[in-house]
Coordinates of C-alpha atoms in Angstrom, one line a residue:
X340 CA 0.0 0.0 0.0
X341 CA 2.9 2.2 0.6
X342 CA 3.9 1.7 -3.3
X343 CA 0.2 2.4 -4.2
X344 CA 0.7 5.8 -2.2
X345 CA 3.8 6.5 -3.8
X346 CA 2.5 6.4 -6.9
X347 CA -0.4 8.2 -6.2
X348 CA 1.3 11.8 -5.5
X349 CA -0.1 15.0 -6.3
X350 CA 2.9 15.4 -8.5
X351 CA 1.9 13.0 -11.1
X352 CA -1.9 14.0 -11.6
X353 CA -0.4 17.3 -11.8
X354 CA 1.7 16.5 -14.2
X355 CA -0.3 15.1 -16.3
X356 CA -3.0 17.8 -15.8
X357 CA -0.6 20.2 -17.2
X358 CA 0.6 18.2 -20.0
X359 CA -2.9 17.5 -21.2
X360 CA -3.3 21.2 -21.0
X361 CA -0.2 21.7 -23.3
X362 CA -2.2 19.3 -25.6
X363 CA -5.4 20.0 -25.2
X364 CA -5.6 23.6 -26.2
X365 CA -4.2 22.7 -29.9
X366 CA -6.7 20.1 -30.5
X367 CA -9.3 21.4 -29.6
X368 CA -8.4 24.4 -32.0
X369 CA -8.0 22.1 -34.4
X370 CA -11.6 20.5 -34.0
X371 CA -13.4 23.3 -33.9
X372 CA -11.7 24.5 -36.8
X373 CA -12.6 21.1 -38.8
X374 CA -16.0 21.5 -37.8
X375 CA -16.5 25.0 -38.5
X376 CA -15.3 24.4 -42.0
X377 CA -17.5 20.8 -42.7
X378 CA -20.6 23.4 -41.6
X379 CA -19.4 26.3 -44.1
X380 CA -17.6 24.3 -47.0
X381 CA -18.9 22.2 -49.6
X382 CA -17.9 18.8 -49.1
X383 CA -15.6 18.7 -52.1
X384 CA -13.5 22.0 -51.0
X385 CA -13.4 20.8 -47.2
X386 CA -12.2 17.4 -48.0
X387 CA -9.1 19.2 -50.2
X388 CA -8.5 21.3 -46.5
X389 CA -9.0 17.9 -44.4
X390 CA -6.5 16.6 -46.5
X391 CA -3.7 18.6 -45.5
X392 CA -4.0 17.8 -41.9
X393 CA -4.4 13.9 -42.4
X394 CA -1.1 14.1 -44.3
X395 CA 0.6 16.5 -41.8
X396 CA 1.3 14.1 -38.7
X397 CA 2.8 11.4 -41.3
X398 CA 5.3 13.6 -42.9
X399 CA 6.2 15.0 -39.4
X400 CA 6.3 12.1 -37.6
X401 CA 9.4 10.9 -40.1
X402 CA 10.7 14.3 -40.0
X403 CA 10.5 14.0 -36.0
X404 CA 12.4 10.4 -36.2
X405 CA 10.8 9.6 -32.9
X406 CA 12.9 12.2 -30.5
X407 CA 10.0 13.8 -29.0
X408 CA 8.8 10.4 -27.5
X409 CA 12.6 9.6 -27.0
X410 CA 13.7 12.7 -25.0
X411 CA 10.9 11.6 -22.7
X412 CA 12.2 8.4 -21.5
X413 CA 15.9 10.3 -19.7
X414 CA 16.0 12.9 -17.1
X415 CA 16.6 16.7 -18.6
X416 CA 20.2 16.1 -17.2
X417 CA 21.5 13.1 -19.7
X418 CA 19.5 14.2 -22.7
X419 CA 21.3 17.1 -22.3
X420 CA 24.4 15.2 -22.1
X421 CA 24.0 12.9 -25.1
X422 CA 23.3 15.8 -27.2
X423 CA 26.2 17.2 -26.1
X424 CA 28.3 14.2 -26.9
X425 CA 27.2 13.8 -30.4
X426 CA 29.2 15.2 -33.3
X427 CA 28.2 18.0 -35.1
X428 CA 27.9 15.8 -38.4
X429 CA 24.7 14.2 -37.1
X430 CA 23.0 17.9 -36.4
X431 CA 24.0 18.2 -39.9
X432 CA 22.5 14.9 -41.4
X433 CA 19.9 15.0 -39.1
X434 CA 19.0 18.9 -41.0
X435 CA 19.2 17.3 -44.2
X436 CA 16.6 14.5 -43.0
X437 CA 14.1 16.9 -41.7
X438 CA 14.1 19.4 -45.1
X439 CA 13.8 16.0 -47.4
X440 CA 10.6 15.6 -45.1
X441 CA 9.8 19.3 -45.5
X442 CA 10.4 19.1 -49.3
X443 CA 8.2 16.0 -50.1
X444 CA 5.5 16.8 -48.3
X445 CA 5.5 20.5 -49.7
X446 CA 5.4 18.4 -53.2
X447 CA 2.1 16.7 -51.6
X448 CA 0.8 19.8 -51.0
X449 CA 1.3 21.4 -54.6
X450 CA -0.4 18.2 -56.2
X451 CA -3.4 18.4 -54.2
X452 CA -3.8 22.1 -54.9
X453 CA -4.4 23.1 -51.1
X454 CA -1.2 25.2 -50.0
X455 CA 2.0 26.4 -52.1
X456 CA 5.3 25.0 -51.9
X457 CA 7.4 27.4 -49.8
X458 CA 4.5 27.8 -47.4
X459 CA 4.0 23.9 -47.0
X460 CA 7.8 23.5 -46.9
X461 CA 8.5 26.0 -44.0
X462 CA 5.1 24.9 -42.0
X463 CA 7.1 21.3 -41.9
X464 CA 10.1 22.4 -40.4
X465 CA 8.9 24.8 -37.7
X466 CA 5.9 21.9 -36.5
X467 CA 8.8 19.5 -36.3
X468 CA 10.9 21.5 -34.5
X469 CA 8.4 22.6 -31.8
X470 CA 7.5 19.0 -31.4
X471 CA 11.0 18.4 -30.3
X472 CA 11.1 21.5 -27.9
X473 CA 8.0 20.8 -26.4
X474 CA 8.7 17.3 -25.5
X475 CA 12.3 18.2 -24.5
X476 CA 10.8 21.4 -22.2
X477 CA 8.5 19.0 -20.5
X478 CA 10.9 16.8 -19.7
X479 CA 12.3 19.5 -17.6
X480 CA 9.0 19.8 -15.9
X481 CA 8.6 23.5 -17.5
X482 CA 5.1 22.8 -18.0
X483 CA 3.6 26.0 -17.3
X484 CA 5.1 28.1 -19.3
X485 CA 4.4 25.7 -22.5
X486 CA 0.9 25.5 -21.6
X487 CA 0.6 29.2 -21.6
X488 CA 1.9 29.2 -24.9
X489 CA 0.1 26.1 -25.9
X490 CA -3.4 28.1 -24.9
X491 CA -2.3 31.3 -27.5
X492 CA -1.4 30.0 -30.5
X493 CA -4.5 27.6 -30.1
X494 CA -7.3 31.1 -29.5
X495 CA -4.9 32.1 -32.8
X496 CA -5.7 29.4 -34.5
X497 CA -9.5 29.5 -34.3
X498 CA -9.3 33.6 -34.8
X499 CA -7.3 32.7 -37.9
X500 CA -9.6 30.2 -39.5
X501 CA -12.6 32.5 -38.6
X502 CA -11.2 35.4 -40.1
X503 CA -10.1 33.6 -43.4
X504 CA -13.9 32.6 -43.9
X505 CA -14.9 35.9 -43.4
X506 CA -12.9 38.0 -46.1
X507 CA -13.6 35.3 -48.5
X508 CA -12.1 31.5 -48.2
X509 CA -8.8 31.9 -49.9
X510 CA -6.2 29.0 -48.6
X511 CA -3.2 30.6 -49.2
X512 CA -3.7 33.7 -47.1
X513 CA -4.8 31.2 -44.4
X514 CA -1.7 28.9 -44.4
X515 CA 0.5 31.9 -44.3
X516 CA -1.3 33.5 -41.1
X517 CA -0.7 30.0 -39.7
X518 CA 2.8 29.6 -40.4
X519 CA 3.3 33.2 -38.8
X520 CA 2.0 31.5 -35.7
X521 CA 3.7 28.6 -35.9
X522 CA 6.8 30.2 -35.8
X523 CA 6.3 32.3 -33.3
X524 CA 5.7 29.1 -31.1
X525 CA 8.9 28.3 -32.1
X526 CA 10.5 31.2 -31.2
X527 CA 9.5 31.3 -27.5
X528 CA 10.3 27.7 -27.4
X529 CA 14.1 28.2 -28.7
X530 CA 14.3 30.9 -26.1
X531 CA 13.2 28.5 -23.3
X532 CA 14.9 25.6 -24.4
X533 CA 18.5 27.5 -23.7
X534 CA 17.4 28.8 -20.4
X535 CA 16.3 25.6 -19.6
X536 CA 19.6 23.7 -20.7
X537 CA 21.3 26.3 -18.8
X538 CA 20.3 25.3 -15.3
X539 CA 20.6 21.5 -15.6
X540 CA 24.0 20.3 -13.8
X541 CA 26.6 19.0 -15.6
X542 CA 27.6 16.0 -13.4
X543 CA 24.7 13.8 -14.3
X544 CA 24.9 14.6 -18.6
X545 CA 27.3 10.9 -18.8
X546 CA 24.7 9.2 -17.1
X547 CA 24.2 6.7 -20.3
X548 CA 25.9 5.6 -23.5
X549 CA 25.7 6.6 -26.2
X550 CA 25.0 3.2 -27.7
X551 CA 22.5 2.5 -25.4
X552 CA 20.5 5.6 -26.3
X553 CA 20.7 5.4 -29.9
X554 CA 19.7 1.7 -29.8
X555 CA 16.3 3.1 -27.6
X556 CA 16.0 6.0 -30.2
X557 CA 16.1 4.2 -33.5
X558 CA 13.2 1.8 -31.7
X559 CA 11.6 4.9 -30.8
X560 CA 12.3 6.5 -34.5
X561 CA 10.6 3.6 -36.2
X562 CA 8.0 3.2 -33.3
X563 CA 6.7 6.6 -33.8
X564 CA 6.5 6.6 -37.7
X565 CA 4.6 3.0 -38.1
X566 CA 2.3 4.3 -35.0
X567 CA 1.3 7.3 -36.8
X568 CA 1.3 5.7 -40.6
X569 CA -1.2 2.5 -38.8
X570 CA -3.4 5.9 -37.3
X571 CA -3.4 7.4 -40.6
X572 CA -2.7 5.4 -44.0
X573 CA -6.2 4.9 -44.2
X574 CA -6.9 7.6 -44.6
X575 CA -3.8 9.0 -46.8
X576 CA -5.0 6.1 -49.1
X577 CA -8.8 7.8 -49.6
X578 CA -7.6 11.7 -49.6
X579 CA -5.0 10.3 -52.4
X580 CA -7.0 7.9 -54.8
X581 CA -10.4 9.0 -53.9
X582 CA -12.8 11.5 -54.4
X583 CA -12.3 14.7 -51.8
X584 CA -16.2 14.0 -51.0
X585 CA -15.5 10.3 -49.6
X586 CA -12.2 11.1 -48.1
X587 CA -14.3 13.9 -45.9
X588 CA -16.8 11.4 -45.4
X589 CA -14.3 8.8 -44.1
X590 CA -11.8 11.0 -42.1
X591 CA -15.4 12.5 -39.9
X592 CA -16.4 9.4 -38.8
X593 CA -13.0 7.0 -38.4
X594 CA -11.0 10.2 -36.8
X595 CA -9.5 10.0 -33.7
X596 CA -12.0 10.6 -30.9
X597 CA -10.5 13.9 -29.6
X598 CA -9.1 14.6 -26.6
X599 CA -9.1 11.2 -25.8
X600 CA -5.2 10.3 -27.3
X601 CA -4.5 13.6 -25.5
X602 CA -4.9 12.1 -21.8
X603 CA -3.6 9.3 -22.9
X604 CA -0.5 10.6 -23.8
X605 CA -0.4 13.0 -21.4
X606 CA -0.6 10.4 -18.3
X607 CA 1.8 8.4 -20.1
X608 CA 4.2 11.2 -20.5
X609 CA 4.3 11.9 -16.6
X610 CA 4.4 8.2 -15.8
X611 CA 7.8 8.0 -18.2
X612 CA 9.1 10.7 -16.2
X613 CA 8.3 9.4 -13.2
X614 CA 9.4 5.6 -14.0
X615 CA 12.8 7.8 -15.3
X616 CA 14.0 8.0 -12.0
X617 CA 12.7 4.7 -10.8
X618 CA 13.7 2.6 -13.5
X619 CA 13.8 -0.7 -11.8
X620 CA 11.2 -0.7 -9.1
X621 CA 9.4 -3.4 -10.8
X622 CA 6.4 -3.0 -7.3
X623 CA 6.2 0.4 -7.7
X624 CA 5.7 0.1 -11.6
X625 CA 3.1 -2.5 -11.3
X626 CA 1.8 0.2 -8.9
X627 CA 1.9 3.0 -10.9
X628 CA 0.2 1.4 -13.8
X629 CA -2.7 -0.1 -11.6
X630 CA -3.4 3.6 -10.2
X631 CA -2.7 5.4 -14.4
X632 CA -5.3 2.8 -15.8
X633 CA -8.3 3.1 -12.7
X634 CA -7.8 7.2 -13.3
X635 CA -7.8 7.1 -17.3
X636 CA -10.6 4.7 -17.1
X637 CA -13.0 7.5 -14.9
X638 CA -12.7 9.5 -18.1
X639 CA -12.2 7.0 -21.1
X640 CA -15.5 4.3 -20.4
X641 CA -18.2 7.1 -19.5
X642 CA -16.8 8.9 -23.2
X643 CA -16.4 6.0 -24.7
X644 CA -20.9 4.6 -23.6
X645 CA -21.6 8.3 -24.9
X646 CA -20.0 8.0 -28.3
X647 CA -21.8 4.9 -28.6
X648 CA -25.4 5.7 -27.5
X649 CA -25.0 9.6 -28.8
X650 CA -23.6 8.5 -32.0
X651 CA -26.5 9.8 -34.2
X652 CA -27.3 12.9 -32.3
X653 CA -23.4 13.7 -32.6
X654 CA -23.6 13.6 -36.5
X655 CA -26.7 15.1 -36.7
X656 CA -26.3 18.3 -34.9
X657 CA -22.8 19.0 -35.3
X658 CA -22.3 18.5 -39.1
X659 CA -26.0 19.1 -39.3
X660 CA -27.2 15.8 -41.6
X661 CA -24.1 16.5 -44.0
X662 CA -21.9 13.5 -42.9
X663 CA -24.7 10.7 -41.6
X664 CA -23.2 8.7 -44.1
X665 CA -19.7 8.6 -41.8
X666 CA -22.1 7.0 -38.7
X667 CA -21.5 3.7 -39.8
X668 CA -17.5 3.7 -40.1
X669 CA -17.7 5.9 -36.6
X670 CA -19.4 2.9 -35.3
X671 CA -16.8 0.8 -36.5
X672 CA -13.7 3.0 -34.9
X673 CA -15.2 3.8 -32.0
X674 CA -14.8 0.5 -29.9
X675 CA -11.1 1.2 -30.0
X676 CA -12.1 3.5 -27.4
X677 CA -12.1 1.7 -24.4
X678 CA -8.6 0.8 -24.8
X679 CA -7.1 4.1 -24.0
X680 CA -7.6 3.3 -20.4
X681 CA -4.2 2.2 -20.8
X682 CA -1.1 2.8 -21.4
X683 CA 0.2 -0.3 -22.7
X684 CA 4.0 0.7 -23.9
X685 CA 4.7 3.2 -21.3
X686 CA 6.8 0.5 -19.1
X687 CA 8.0 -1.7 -22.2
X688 CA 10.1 2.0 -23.4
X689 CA 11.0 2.7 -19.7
X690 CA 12.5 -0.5 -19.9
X691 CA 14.2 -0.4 -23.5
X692 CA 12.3 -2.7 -25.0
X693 CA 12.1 -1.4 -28.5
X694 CA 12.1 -4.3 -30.2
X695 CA 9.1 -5.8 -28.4
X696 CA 7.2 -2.5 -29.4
X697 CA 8.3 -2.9 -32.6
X698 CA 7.0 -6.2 -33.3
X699 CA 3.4 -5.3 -32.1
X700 CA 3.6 -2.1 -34.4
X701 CA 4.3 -4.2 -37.7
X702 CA 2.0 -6.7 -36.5
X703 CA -0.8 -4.5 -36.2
X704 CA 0.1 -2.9 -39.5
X705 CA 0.0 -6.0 -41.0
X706 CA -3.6 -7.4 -39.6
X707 CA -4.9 -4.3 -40.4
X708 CA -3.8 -4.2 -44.0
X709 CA -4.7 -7.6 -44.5
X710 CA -8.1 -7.6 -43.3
X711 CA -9.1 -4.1 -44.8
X712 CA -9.9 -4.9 -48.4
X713 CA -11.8 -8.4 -47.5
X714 CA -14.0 -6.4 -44.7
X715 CA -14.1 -3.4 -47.1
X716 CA -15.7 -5.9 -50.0
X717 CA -18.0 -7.3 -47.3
X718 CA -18.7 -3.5 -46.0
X719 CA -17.5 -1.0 -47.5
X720 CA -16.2 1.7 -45.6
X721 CA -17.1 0.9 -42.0
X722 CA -15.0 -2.5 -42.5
X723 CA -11.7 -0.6 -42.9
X724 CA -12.1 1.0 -39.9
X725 CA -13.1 -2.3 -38.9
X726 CA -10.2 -3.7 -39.7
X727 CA -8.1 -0.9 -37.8
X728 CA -10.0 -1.7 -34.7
X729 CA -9.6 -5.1 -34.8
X730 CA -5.8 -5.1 -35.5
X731 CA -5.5 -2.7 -32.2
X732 CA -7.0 -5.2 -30.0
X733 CA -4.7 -8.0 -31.1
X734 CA -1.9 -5.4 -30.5
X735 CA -3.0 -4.5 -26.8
X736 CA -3.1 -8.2 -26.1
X737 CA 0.3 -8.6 -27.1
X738 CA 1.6 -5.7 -24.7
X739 CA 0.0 -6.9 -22.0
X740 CA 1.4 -10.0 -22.1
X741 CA 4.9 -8.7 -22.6
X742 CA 4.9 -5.9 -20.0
X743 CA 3.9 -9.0 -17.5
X744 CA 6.7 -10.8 -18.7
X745 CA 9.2 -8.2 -18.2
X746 CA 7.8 -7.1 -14.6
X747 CA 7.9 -10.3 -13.8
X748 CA 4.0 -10.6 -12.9
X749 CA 0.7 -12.1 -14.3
X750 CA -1.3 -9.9 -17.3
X751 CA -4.3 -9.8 -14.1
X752 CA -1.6 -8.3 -11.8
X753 CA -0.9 -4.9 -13.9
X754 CA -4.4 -4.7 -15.3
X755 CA -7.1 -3.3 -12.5
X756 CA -9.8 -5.9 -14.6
X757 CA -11.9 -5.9 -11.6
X758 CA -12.1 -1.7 -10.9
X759 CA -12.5 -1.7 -14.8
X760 CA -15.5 -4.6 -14.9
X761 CA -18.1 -2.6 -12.0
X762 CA -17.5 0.8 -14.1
X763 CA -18.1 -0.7 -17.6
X764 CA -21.4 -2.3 -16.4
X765 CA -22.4 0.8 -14.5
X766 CA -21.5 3.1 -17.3
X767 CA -23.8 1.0 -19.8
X768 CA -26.7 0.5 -17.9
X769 CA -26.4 4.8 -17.3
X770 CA -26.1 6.1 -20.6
X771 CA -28.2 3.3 -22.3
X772 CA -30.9 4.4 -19.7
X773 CA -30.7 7.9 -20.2
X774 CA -29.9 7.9 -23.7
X775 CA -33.5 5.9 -23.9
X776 CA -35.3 8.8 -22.0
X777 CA -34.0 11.8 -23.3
X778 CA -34.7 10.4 -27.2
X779 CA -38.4 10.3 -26.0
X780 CA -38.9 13.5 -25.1
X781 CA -36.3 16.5 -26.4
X782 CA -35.2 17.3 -29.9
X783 CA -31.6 15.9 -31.4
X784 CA -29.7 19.1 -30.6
X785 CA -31.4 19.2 -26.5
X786 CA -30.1 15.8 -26.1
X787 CA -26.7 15.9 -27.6
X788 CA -26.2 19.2 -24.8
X789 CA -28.1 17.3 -22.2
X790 CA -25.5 14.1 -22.6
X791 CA -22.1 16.8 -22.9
X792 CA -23.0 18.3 -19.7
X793 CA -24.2 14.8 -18.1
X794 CA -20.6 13.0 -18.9
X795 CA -19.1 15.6 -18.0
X796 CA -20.2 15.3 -14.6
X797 CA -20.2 11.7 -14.6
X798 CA -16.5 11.7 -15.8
X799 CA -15.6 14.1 -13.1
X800 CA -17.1 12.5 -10.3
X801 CA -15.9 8.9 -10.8
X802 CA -12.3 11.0 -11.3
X803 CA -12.9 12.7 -8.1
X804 CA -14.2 8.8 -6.8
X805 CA -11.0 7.3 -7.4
X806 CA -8.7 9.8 -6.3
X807 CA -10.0 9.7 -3.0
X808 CA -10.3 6.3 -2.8
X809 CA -6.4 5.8 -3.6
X810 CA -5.8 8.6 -0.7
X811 CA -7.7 6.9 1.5
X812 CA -6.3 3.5 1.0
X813 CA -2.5 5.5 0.9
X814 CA -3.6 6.9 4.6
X815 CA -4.6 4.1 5.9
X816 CA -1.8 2.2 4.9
X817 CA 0.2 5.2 6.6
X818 CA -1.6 4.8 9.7
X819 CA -1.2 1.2 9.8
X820 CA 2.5 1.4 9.4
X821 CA 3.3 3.5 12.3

């Protein structure tokens, strides 16, 4: 119980409050901009814009090669330290990397008619690079100030995409006001960066080798690229071959719910920097990850019965009837959902595992791929998202079994099945209850409000539930020790 208390310190759900913040605040600028333009834009027109921002995360992910969620597994003091130690040659090739990335995915954006080159090109590089700084600045804990940031350039974002409607949709003018922003991001994060690097001792920057790390970081490197080409080649493949109309059909409905990655990465982030400096506590881990998956699952199941019972109403109101067609493949993405209670290669990268996480990536790949044409013949759409959903399941199973192998425990130990089991049956019979007796008596648009505001209380309150209940075991376990 002590290890259970350990783990359950203010420090961590702070953490990852303020890293979800940092995250948060971009997204959400980002939905409300995609929505705002499905409502205004014919379908043809918004799936050219959609199209730009489903081949964005691919193109920087392999111009990122994986250091954002590398830098993340050291302390501040030795990634400091290896970067120190590496020779200016690889800055260099590592440059050349990044504006190949820059340059073919400018190339992208010229065939597809949505941005020009030198715009697209330049966007690239400055994303990219405040990718890196962000992850490296929270790393050092200088969450704050990145949130802060985080928040602006997000109210930017939605003035910007506001604006360029108003004087008269022109996509040019609106790339360039949001490459001005972008760099501006940039710019306080360079500034931070060295004041941060500054203040990190030097005794601790030989703490690893060099071999070591690069070993973690080309597992990392290839991690991150196959993660985000399984989350989006789907839909690369429609905005490519297909008409604009279906590829803005298929990208509303098998999108990533949002938000939901966002606390999912964010609790993982703050339990990477917290297993940093416990590395081989394999109790405390097994801890840790019991106390991350009961709090994710507060949030994650009561979302997840929502989505599934409001599904219609969602569709409906939002994109007012214009995308009813994308219910079906949202129906088909959405029980991935429940899975992001968990954060199932958080201790498998703590512990350099990277081949283990490699495996499962090009596993999933593969089932994925090789079940999307059959279930798209058999139907159509929803089945490859089908197929996507299906392959991630296989893939959590797989973690599961090999984080319990490496921490030395069974897959029941490090999985809280039984905390997880009473909320997912309490959850349904909720929302299928109240879903049932809203429908009878309010309009589409009254019940979609009513069931925001209702899991939104219900989310908060089992949150609230469990953090007490983990204090009040931690105190009692305190009070029984002395």
């Amino acid at each position: 119980m002590r290890l259970l208390q350990k783990a359950n310190s203010n420090s961590l759900f702070g953490r990852s409050l303020f890293i979800f913040l940092i995250r948060f605040f971009p997204a959400l600028a980002s939905v409300l901009a995609t929505i705002y333009y499905a409502r205004q834009l014919d379908v043809s027109v918004n799936g050219k814009y959609v199209s730009f921002w489903l081949q964005l995360p691919l193109m920087a992910a392999i111009a990122g090669a994986g250091i954002n969620a590398f830098m993340l597994t050291y302390t501040p003091g030795v990634i400091v330290g290896l970067f120190r130690r590496l020779k200016r040659q690889y800055f260099v090739l590592y440059g050349l990397w990044v504006l190949a990335a820059a340059f073919l995915f400018a190339a992208m954006q010229v065939h597809s008619g949505i941005s020009g080159f030198t715009l697209s090109f330049f966007f690239l590089v400055a994303y990219v690079c405040s990718t890196i700084l962000e992850s490296f600045l929270i790393a050092c804990r200088n969450v704050r100030s990145v949130a802060f940031v985080n928040i602006v350039y997000a109210v930017s974002f939605v003035v910007l995409h506001w604006y360029a409607m108003q004087v008269g949709m022109s996509f040019p003018f609106l790339f360039t006001g949001l490459l001005i922003i972008c760099l501006l991001r940039l710019l306080f994060y360079i500034i931070t960066t060295v004041i941060s690097a500054r203040k990190i001792p030097g005794e601790v920057h030989g703490a690893i080798s060099l071999e070591d790390s690069r070993s973690l970081w080309l597992h990392m490197m290839f991690y991150d690229v196959s993660q985000v080409a399984f989350k989006w080649i789907d839909k690369i493949f429609i905005s490519l071959f297909l008409a604009a109309a279906l590829s803005a059909i298929y990208f509303n409905g098998a999108n990533d719910i949002p938000f939901l990655p966002i606390i999912l990465s964010a609790v993982g982030s703050a339990v990477l920097i917290d297993l940093a400096a416990n590395k081989n506590d394999d109790k405390y881990t097994v801890a840790l990850m019991q106390y991350s998956a009961k709090v994710l699952s507060a949030i994650v199941f009561p979302v997840f019965f929502f989505l599934l019972f409001f599904r219609y109403e969602i569709f409906s109101v939002v994109f007012t009837h214009k995308y009813e067609d994308s219910v079906p493949i949202f129906l088909a993405a959405v029980f991935v959902v429940p899975l992001r209670a968990y954060n199932f290669t958080t201790v498998l990268q703590n512990r350099h595992k990277g081949r283990i996480i490699n495996t499962g990536a090009i596993a999933d790949l593969l089932v994925a791929c090789a079940l999307m044409y059959p279930l798209y013949l058999l139907m159509g759409l929803p089945g490859i998202a089908l197929a996507f959903t299906i392959s991630t399941y296989l893939q959590a199973g797989y973690y599961l079994y090999h984080t319990a192998k490496v921490l030395k425990v069974s897959v029941r130990d490090i999985v809280p099945y039984r905390n997880w089991l009473i909320k997912f049956i309490v959850f349904f019979l909720f929302f299928i209850v109240f879903h049932y007796a809203l429908s009878m008596y309010f309009s589409d648009k009254n019940v979609l409000i009513l069931a925001c505001i209702l899991t939104a209380i219900v989310a908060l309150a089992a949150l609230r539930l469990e953090l007490q209940k983990h204090s009040t075991d931690g105190n009692a376990s305190q009070d029984k020790a002395k």
